[in-house]
PDB file of C-alpha atoms in Angstrom:
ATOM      1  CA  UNK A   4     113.535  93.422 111.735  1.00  0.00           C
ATOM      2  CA  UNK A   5     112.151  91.806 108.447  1.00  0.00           C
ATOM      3  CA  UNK A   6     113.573  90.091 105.549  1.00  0.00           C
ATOM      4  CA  UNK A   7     112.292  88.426 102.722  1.00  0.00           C
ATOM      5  CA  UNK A   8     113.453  85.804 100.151  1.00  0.00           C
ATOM      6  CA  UNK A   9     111.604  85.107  97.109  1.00  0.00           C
ATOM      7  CA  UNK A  10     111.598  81.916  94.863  1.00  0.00           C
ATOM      8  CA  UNK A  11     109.727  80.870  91.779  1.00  0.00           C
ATOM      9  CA  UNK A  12     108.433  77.276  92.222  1.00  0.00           C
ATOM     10  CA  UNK A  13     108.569  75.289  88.993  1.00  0.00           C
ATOM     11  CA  UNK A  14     108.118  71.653  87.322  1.00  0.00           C
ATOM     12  CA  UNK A  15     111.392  70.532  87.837  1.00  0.00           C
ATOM     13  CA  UNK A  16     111.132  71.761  91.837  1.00  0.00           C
ATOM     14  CA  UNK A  17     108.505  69.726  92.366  1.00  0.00           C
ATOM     15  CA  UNK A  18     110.058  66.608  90.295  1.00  0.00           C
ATOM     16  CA  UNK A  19     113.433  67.047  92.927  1.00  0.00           C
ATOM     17  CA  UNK A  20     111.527  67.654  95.850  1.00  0.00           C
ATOM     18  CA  UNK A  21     108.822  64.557  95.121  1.00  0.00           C
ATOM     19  CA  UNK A  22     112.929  62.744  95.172  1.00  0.00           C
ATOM     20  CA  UNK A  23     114.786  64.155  98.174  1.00  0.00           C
ATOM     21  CA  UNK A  24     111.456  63.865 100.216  1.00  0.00           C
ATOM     22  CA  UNK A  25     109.906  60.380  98.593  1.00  0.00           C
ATOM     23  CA  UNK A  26     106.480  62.268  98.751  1.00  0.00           C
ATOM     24  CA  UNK A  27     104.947  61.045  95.453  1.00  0.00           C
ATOM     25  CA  UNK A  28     101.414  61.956  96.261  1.00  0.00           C
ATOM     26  CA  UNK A  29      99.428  62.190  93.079  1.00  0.00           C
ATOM     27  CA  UNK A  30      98.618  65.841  94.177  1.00  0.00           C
ATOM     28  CA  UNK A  31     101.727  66.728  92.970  1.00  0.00           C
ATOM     29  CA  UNK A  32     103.244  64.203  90.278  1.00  0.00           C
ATOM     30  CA  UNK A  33      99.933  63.404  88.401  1.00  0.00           C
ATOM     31  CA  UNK A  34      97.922  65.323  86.514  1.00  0.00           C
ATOM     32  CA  UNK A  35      95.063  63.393  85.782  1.00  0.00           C
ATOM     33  CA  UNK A  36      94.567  62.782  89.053  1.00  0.00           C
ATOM     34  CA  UNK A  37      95.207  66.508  90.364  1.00  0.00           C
ATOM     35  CA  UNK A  38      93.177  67.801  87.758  1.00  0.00           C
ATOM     36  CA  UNK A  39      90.133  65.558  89.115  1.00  0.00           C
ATOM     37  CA  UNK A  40      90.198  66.998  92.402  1.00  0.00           C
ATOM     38  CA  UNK A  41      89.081  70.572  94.024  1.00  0.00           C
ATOM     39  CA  UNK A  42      92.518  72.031  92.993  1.00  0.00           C
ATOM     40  CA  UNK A  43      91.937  71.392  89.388  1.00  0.00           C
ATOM     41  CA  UNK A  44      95.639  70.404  88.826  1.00  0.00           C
ATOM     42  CA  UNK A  45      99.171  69.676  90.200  1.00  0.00           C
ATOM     43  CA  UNK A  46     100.160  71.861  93.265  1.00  0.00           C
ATOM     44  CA  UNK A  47     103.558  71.991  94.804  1.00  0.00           C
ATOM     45  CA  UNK A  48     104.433  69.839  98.142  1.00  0.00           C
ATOM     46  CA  UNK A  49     103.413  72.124 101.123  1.00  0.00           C
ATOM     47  CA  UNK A  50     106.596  71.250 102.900  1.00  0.00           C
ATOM     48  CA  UNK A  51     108.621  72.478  99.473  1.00  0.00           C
ATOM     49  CA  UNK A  52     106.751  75.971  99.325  1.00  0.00           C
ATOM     50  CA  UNK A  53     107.642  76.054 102.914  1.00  0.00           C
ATOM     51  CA  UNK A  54     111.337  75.371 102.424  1.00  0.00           C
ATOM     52  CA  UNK A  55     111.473  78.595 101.077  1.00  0.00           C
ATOM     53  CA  UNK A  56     110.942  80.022 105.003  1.00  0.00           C
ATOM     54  CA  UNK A  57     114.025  78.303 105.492  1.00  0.00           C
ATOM     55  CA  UNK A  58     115.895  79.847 103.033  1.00  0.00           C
ATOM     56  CA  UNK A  59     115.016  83.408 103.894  1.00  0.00           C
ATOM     57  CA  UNK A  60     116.244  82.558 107.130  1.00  0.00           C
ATOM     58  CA  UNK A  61     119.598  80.918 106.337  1.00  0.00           C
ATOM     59  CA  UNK A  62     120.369  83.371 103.675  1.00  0.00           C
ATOM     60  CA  UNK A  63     119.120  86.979 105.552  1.00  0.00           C
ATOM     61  CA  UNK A  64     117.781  86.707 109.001  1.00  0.00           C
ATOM     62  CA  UNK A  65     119.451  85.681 111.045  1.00  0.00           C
ATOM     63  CA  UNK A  66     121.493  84.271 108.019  1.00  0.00           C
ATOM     64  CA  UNK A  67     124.622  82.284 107.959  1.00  0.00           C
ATOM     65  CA  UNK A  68     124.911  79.409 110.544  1.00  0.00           C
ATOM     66  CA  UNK A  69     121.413  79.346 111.979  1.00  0.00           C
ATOM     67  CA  UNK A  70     120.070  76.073 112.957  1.00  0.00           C
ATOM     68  CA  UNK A  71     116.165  75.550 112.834  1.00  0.00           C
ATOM     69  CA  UNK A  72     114.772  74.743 116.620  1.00  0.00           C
ATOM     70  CA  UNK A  73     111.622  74.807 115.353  1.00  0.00           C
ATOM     71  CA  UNK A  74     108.837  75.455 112.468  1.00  0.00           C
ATOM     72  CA  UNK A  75     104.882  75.703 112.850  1.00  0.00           C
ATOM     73  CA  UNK A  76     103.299  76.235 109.220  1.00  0.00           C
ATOM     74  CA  UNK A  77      99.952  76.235 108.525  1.00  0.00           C
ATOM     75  CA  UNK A  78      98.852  75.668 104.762  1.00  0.00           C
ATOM     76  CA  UNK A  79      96.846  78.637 103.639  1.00  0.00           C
ATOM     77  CA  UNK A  80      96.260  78.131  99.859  1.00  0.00           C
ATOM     78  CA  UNK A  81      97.565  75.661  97.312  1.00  0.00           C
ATOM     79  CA  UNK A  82     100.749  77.167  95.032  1.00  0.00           C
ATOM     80  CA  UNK A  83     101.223  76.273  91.269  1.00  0.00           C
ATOM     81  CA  UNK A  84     103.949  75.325  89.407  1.00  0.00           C
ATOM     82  CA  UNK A  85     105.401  78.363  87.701  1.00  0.00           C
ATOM     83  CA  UNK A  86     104.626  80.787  90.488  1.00  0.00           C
ATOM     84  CA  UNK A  87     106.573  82.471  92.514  1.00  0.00           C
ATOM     85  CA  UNK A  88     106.540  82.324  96.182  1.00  0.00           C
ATOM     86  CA  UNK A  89     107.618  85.152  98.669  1.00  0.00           C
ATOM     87  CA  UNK A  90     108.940  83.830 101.944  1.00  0.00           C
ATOM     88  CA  UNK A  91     108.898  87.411 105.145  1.00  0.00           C
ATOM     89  CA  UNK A  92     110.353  86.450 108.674  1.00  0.00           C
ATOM     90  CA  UNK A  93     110.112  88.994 111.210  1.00  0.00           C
ATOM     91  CA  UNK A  94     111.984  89.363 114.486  1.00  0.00           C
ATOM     92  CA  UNK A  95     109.256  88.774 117.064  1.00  0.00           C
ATOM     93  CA  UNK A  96     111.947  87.830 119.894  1.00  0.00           C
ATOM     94  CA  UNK A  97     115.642  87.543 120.736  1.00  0.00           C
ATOM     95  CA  UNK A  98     116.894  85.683 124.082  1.00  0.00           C
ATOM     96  CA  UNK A  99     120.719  86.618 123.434  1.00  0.00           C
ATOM     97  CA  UNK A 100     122.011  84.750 125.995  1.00  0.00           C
ATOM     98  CA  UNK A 101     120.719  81.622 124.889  1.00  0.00           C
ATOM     99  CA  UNK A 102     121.180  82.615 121.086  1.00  0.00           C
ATOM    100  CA  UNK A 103     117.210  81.892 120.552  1.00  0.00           C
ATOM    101  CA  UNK A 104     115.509  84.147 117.844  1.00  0.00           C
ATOM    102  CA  UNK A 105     111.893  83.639 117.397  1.00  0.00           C
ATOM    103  CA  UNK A 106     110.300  84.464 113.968  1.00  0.00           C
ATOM    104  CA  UNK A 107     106.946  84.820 112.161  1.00  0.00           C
ATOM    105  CA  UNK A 108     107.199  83.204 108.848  1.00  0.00           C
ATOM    106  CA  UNK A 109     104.898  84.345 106.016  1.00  0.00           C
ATOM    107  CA  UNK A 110     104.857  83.123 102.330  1.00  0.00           C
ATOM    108  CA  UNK A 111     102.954  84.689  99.738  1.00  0.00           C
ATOM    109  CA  UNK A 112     102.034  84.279  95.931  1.00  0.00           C
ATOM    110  CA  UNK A 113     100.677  87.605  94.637  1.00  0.00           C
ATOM    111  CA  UNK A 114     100.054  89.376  97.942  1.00  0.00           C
ATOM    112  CA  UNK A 115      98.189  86.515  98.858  1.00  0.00           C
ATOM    113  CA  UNK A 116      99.074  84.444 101.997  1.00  0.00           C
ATOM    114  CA  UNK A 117      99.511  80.311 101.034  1.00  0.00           C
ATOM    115  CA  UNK A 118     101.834  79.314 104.587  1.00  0.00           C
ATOM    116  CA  UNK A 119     101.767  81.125 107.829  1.00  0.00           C
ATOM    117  CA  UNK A 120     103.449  80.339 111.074  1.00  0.00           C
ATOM    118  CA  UNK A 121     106.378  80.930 113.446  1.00  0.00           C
ATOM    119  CA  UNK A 122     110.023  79.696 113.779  1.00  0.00           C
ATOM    120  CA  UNK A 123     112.821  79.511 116.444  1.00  0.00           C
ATOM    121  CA  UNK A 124     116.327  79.414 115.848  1.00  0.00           C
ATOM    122  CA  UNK A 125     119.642  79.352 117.311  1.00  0.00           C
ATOM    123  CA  UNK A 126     122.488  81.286 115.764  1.00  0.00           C
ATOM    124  CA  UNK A 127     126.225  79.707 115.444  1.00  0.00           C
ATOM    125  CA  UNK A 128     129.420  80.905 114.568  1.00  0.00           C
ATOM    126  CA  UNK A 129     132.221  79.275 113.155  1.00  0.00           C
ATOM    127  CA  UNK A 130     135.681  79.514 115.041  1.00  0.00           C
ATOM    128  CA  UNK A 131     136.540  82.498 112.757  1.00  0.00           C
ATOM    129  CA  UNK A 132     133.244  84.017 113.550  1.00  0.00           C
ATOM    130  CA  UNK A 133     133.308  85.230 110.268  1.00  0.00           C
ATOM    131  CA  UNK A 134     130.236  83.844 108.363  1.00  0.00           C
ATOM    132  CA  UNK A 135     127.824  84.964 110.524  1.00  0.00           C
ATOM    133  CA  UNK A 136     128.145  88.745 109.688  1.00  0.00           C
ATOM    134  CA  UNK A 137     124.046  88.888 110.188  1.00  0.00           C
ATOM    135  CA  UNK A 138     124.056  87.616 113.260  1.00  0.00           C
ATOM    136  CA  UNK A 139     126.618  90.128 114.622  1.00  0.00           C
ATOM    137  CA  UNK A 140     123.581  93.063 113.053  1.00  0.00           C
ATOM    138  CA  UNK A 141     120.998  91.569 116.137  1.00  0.00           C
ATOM    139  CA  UNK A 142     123.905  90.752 118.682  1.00  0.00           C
ATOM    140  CA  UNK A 143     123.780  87.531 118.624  1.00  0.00           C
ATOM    141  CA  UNK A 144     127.287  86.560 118.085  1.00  0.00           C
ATOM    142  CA  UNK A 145     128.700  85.557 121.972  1.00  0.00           C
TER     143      UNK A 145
ATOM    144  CA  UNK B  21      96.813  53.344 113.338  1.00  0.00           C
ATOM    145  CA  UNK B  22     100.100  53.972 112.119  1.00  0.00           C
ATOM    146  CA  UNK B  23     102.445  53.593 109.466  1.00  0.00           C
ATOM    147  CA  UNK B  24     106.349  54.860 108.662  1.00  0.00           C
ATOM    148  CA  UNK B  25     108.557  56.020 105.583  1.00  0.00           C
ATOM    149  CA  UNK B  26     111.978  55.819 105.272  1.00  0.00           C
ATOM    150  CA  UNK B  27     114.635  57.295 103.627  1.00  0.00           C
ATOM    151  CA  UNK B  28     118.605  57.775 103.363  1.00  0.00           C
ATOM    152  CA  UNK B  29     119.604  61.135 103.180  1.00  0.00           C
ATOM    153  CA  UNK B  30     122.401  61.505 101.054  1.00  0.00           C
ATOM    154  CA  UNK B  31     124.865  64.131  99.958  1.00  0.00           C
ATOM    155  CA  UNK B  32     123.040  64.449  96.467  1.00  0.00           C
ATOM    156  CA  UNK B  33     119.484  64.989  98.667  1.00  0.00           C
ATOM    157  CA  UNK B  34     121.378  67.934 100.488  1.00  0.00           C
ATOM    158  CA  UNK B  35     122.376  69.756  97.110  1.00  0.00           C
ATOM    159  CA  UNK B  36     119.241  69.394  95.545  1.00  0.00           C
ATOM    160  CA  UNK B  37     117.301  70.369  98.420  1.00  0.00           C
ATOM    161  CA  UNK B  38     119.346  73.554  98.709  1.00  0.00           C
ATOM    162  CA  UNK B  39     118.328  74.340  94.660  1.00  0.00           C
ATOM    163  CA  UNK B  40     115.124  74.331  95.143  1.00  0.00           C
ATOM    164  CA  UNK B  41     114.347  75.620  98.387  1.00  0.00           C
ATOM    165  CA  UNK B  42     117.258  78.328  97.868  1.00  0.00           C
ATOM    166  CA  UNK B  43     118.573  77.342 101.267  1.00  0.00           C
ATOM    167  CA  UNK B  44     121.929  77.700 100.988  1.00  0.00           C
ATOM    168  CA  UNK B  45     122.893  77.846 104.809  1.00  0.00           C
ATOM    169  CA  UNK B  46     126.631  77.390 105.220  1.00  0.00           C
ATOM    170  CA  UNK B  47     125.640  74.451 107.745  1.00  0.00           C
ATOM    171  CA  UNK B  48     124.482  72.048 104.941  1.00  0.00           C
ATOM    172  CA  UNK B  49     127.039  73.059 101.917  1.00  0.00           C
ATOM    173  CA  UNK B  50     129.851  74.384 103.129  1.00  0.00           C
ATOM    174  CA  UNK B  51     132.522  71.295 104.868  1.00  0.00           C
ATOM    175  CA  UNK B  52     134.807  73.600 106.304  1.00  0.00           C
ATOM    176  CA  UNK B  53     132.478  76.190 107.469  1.00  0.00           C
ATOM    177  CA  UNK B  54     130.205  72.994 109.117  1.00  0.00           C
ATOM    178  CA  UNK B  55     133.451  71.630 110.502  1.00  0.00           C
ATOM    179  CA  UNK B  56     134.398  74.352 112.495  1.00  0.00           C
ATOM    180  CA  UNK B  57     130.897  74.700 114.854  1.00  0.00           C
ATOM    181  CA  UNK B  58     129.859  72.326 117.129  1.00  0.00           C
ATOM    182  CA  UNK B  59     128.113  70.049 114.914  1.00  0.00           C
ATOM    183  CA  UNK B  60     131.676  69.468 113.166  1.00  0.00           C
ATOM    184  CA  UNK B  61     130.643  68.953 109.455  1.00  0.00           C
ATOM    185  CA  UNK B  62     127.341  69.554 107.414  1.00  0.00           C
ATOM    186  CA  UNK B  63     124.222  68.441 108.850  1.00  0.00           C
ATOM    187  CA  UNK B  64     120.892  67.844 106.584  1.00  0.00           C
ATOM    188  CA  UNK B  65     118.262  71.109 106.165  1.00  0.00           C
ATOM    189  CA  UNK B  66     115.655  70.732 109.052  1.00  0.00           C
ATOM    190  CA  UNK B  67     112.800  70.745 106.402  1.00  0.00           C
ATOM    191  CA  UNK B  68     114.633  68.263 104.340  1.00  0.00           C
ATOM    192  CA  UNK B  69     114.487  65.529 107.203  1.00  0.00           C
ATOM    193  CA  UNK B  70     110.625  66.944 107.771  1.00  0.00           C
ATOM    194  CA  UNK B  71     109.995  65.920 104.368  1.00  0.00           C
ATOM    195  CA  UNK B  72     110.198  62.447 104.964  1.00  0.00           C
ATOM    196  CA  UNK B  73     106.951  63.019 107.410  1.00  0.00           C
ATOM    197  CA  UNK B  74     104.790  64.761 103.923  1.00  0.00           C
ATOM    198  CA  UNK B  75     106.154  61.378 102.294  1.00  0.00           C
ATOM    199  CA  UNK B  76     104.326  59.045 105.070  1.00  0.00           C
ATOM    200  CA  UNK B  77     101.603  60.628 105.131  1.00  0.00           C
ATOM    201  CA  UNK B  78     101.577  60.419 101.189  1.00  0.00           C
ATOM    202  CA  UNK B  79     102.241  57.787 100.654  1.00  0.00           C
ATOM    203  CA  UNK B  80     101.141  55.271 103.707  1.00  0.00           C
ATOM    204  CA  UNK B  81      98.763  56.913 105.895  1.00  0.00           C
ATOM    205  CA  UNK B  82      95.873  58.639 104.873  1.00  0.00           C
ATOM    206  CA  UNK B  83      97.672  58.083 102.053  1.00  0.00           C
ATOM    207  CA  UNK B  84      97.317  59.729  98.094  1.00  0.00           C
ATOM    208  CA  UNK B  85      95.220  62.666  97.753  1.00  0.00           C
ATOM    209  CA  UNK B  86      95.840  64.050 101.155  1.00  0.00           C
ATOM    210  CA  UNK B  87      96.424  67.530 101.854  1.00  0.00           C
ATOM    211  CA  UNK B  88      98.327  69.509 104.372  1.00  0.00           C
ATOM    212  CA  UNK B  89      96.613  72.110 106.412  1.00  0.00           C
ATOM    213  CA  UNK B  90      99.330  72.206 108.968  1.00  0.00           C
ATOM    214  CA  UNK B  91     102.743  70.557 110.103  1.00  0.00           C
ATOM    215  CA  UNK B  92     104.108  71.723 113.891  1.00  0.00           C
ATOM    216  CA  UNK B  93     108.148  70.705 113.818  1.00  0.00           C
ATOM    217  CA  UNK B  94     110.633  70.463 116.535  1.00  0.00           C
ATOM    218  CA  UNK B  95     114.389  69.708 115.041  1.00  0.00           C
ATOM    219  CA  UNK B  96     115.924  67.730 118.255  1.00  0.00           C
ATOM    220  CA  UNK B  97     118.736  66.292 116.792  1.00  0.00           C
ATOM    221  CA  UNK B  98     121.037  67.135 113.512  1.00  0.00           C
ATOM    222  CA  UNK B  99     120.852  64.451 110.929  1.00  0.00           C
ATOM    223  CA  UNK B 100     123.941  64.071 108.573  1.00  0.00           C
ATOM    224  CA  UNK B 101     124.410  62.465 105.009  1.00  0.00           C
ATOM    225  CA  UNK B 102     124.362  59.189 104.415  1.00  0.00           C
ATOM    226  CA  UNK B 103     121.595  58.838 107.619  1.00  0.00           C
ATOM    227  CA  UNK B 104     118.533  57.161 107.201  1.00  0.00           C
ATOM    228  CA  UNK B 105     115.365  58.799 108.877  1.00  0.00           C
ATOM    229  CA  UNK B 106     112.452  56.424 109.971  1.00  0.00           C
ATOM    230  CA  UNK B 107     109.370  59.157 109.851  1.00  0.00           C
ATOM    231  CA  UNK B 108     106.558  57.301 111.853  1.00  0.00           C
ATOM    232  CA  UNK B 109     102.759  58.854 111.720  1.00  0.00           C
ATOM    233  CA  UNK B 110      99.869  57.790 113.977  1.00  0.00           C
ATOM    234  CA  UNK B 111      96.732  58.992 113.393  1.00  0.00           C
ATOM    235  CA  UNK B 112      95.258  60.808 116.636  1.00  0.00           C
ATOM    236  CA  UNK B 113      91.938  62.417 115.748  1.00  0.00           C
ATOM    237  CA  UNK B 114      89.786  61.706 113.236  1.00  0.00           C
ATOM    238  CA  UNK B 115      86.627  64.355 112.496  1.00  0.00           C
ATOM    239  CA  UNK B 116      84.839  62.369 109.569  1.00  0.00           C
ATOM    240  CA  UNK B 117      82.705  65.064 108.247  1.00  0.00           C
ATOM    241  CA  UNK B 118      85.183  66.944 107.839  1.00  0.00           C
ATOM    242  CA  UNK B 119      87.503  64.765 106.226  1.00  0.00           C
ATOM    243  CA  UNK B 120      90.246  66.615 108.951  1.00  0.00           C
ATOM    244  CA  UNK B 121      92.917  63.796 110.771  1.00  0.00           C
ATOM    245  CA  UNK B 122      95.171  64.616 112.879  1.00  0.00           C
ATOM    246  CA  UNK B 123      98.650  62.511 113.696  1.00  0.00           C
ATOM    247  CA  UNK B 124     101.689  62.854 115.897  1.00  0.00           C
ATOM    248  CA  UNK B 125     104.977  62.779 113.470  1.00  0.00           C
ATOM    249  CA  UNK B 126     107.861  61.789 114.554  1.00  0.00           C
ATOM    250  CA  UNK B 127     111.535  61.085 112.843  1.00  0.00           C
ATOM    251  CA  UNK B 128     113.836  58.984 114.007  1.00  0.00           C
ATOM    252  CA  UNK B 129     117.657  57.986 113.130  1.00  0.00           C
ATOM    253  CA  UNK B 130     118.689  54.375 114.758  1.00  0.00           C
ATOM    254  CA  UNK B 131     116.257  55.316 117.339  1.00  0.00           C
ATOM    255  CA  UNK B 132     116.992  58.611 118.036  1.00  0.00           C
ATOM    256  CA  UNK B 133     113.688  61.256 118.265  1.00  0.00           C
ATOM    257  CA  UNK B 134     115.246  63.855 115.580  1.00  0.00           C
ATOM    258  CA  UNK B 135     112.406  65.630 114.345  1.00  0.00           C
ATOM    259  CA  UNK B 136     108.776  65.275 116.243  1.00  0.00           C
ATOM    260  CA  UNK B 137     105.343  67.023 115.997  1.00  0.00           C
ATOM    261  CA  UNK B 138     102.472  66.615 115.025  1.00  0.00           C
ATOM    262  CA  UNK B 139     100.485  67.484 110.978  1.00  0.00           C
ATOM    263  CA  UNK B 140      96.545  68.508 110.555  1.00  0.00           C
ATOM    264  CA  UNK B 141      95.963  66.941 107.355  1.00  0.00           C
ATOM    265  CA  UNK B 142      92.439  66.711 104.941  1.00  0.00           C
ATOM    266  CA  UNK B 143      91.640  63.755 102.885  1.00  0.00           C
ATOM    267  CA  UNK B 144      90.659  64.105  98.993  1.00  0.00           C
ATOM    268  CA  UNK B 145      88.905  61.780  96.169  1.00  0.00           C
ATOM    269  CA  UNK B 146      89.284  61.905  92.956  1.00  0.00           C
ATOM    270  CA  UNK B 147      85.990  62.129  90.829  1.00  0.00           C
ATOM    271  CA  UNK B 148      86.505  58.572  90.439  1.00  0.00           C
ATOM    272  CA  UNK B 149      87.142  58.181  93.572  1.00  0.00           C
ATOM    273  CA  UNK B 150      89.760  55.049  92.904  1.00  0.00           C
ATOM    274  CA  UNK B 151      92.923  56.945  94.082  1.00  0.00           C
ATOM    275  CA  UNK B 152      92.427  57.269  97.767  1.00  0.00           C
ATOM    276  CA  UNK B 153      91.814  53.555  98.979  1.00  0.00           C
ATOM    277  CA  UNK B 154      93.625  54.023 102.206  1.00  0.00           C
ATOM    278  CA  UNK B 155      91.333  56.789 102.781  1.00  0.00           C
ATOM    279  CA  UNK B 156      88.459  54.898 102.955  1.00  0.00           C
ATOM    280  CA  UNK B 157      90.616  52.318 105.585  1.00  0.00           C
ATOM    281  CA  UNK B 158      89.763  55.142 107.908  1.00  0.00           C
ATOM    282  CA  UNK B 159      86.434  55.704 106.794  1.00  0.00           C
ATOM    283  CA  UNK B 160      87.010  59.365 105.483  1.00  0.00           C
ATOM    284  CA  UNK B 161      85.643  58.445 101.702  1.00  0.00           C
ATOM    285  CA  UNK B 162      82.688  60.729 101.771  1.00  0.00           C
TER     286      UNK B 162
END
């Protein structure tokens, strides 16, 4: 069970994220600087390219109403501004009792890989049960 | 060694950190869906409280120019708007020659462990070399 969610990472994402995180390392919000260094130029906050695990997990698998338990990323290769960043999680475990889904989180740029690692999650439902349709697909709604 | 960032999380942190990760988890932007699990209302994304760990090692210790090679996370505790999160980093290995440190990372709301783990992180200079100072506080100017 895989499912992917794919975001283009551009100026203004890493202007917002450099303010919701107050990460303002020059890396990221100065040129001069970046472009003085082994990378050449700006690259995006690792913890913003890896935000974009979190959204293929809230928004396909499980989807609706999972809570993160836990994230491992390891920082493969720098990402750009303007390029686009393709976030896989795989199924690599399901305790259904407990609600626990374990994951392996890949993102790529180009069919190359720039964060690897692993999540677990817990699934929810609301009293209606009826926003977690995704979660019913693995049988994980109790 | 160890230093600490801190930040409010606020309802305008949640939106934008949902634009550009993509996360749009019901959890975080949906009140009434939120109010009806356990948590009973929206909660902050687990990578936007982890964010406030990329900002103190950014911006306190190693400091600018540092890069993430890796970031372990365990979410213990929901966070919710208007929180602030202490994120504390203290450096636990140091290999010089390879510029490589190590820290435990931990994030805490009025003294409550919310998010802890621990970041691999590499040090950088600009040609220059002025950028980095707190780099060479540790001795990892090379």
């Amino acid at each position: 069970m895989s499912a992917s969610f794919s975001k283009t990472i551009t100026e203004a994402d890493l202007v917002l994220f450099a303010g919701v995180s107050g990460d303002n390392n020059a890396m990221h919000v100065n040129e001069e600087f970046a472009a003085a260094t082994p990378f050449g130029g700006r690259i995006a906050h690792g913890m913003l390219t890896a935000s974009v695990i979190s959204a293929a997990i809230a928004n396909k698998m499980p989807g609706p109403g999972t809570i993160y338990l836990g994230q491992n990323l390891r920082f493969r290769a720098p990402v750009r501004p303007g390029e686009t960043v393709h976030a896989t999680v795989t199924v690599t475990e399901i305790v259904v009792d407990r609600r626990r889904v374990t994951l392996s989180t890949i993102c790529r740029v180009g069919g190359k890989v720039v964060v690897e690692g692993d999540a677990l999650v817990m699934t929810t439902t609301s009293q209606s049960g009826e926003a977690v349709p995704e979660c019913k697909q693995v049988g994980l709604v109790v």
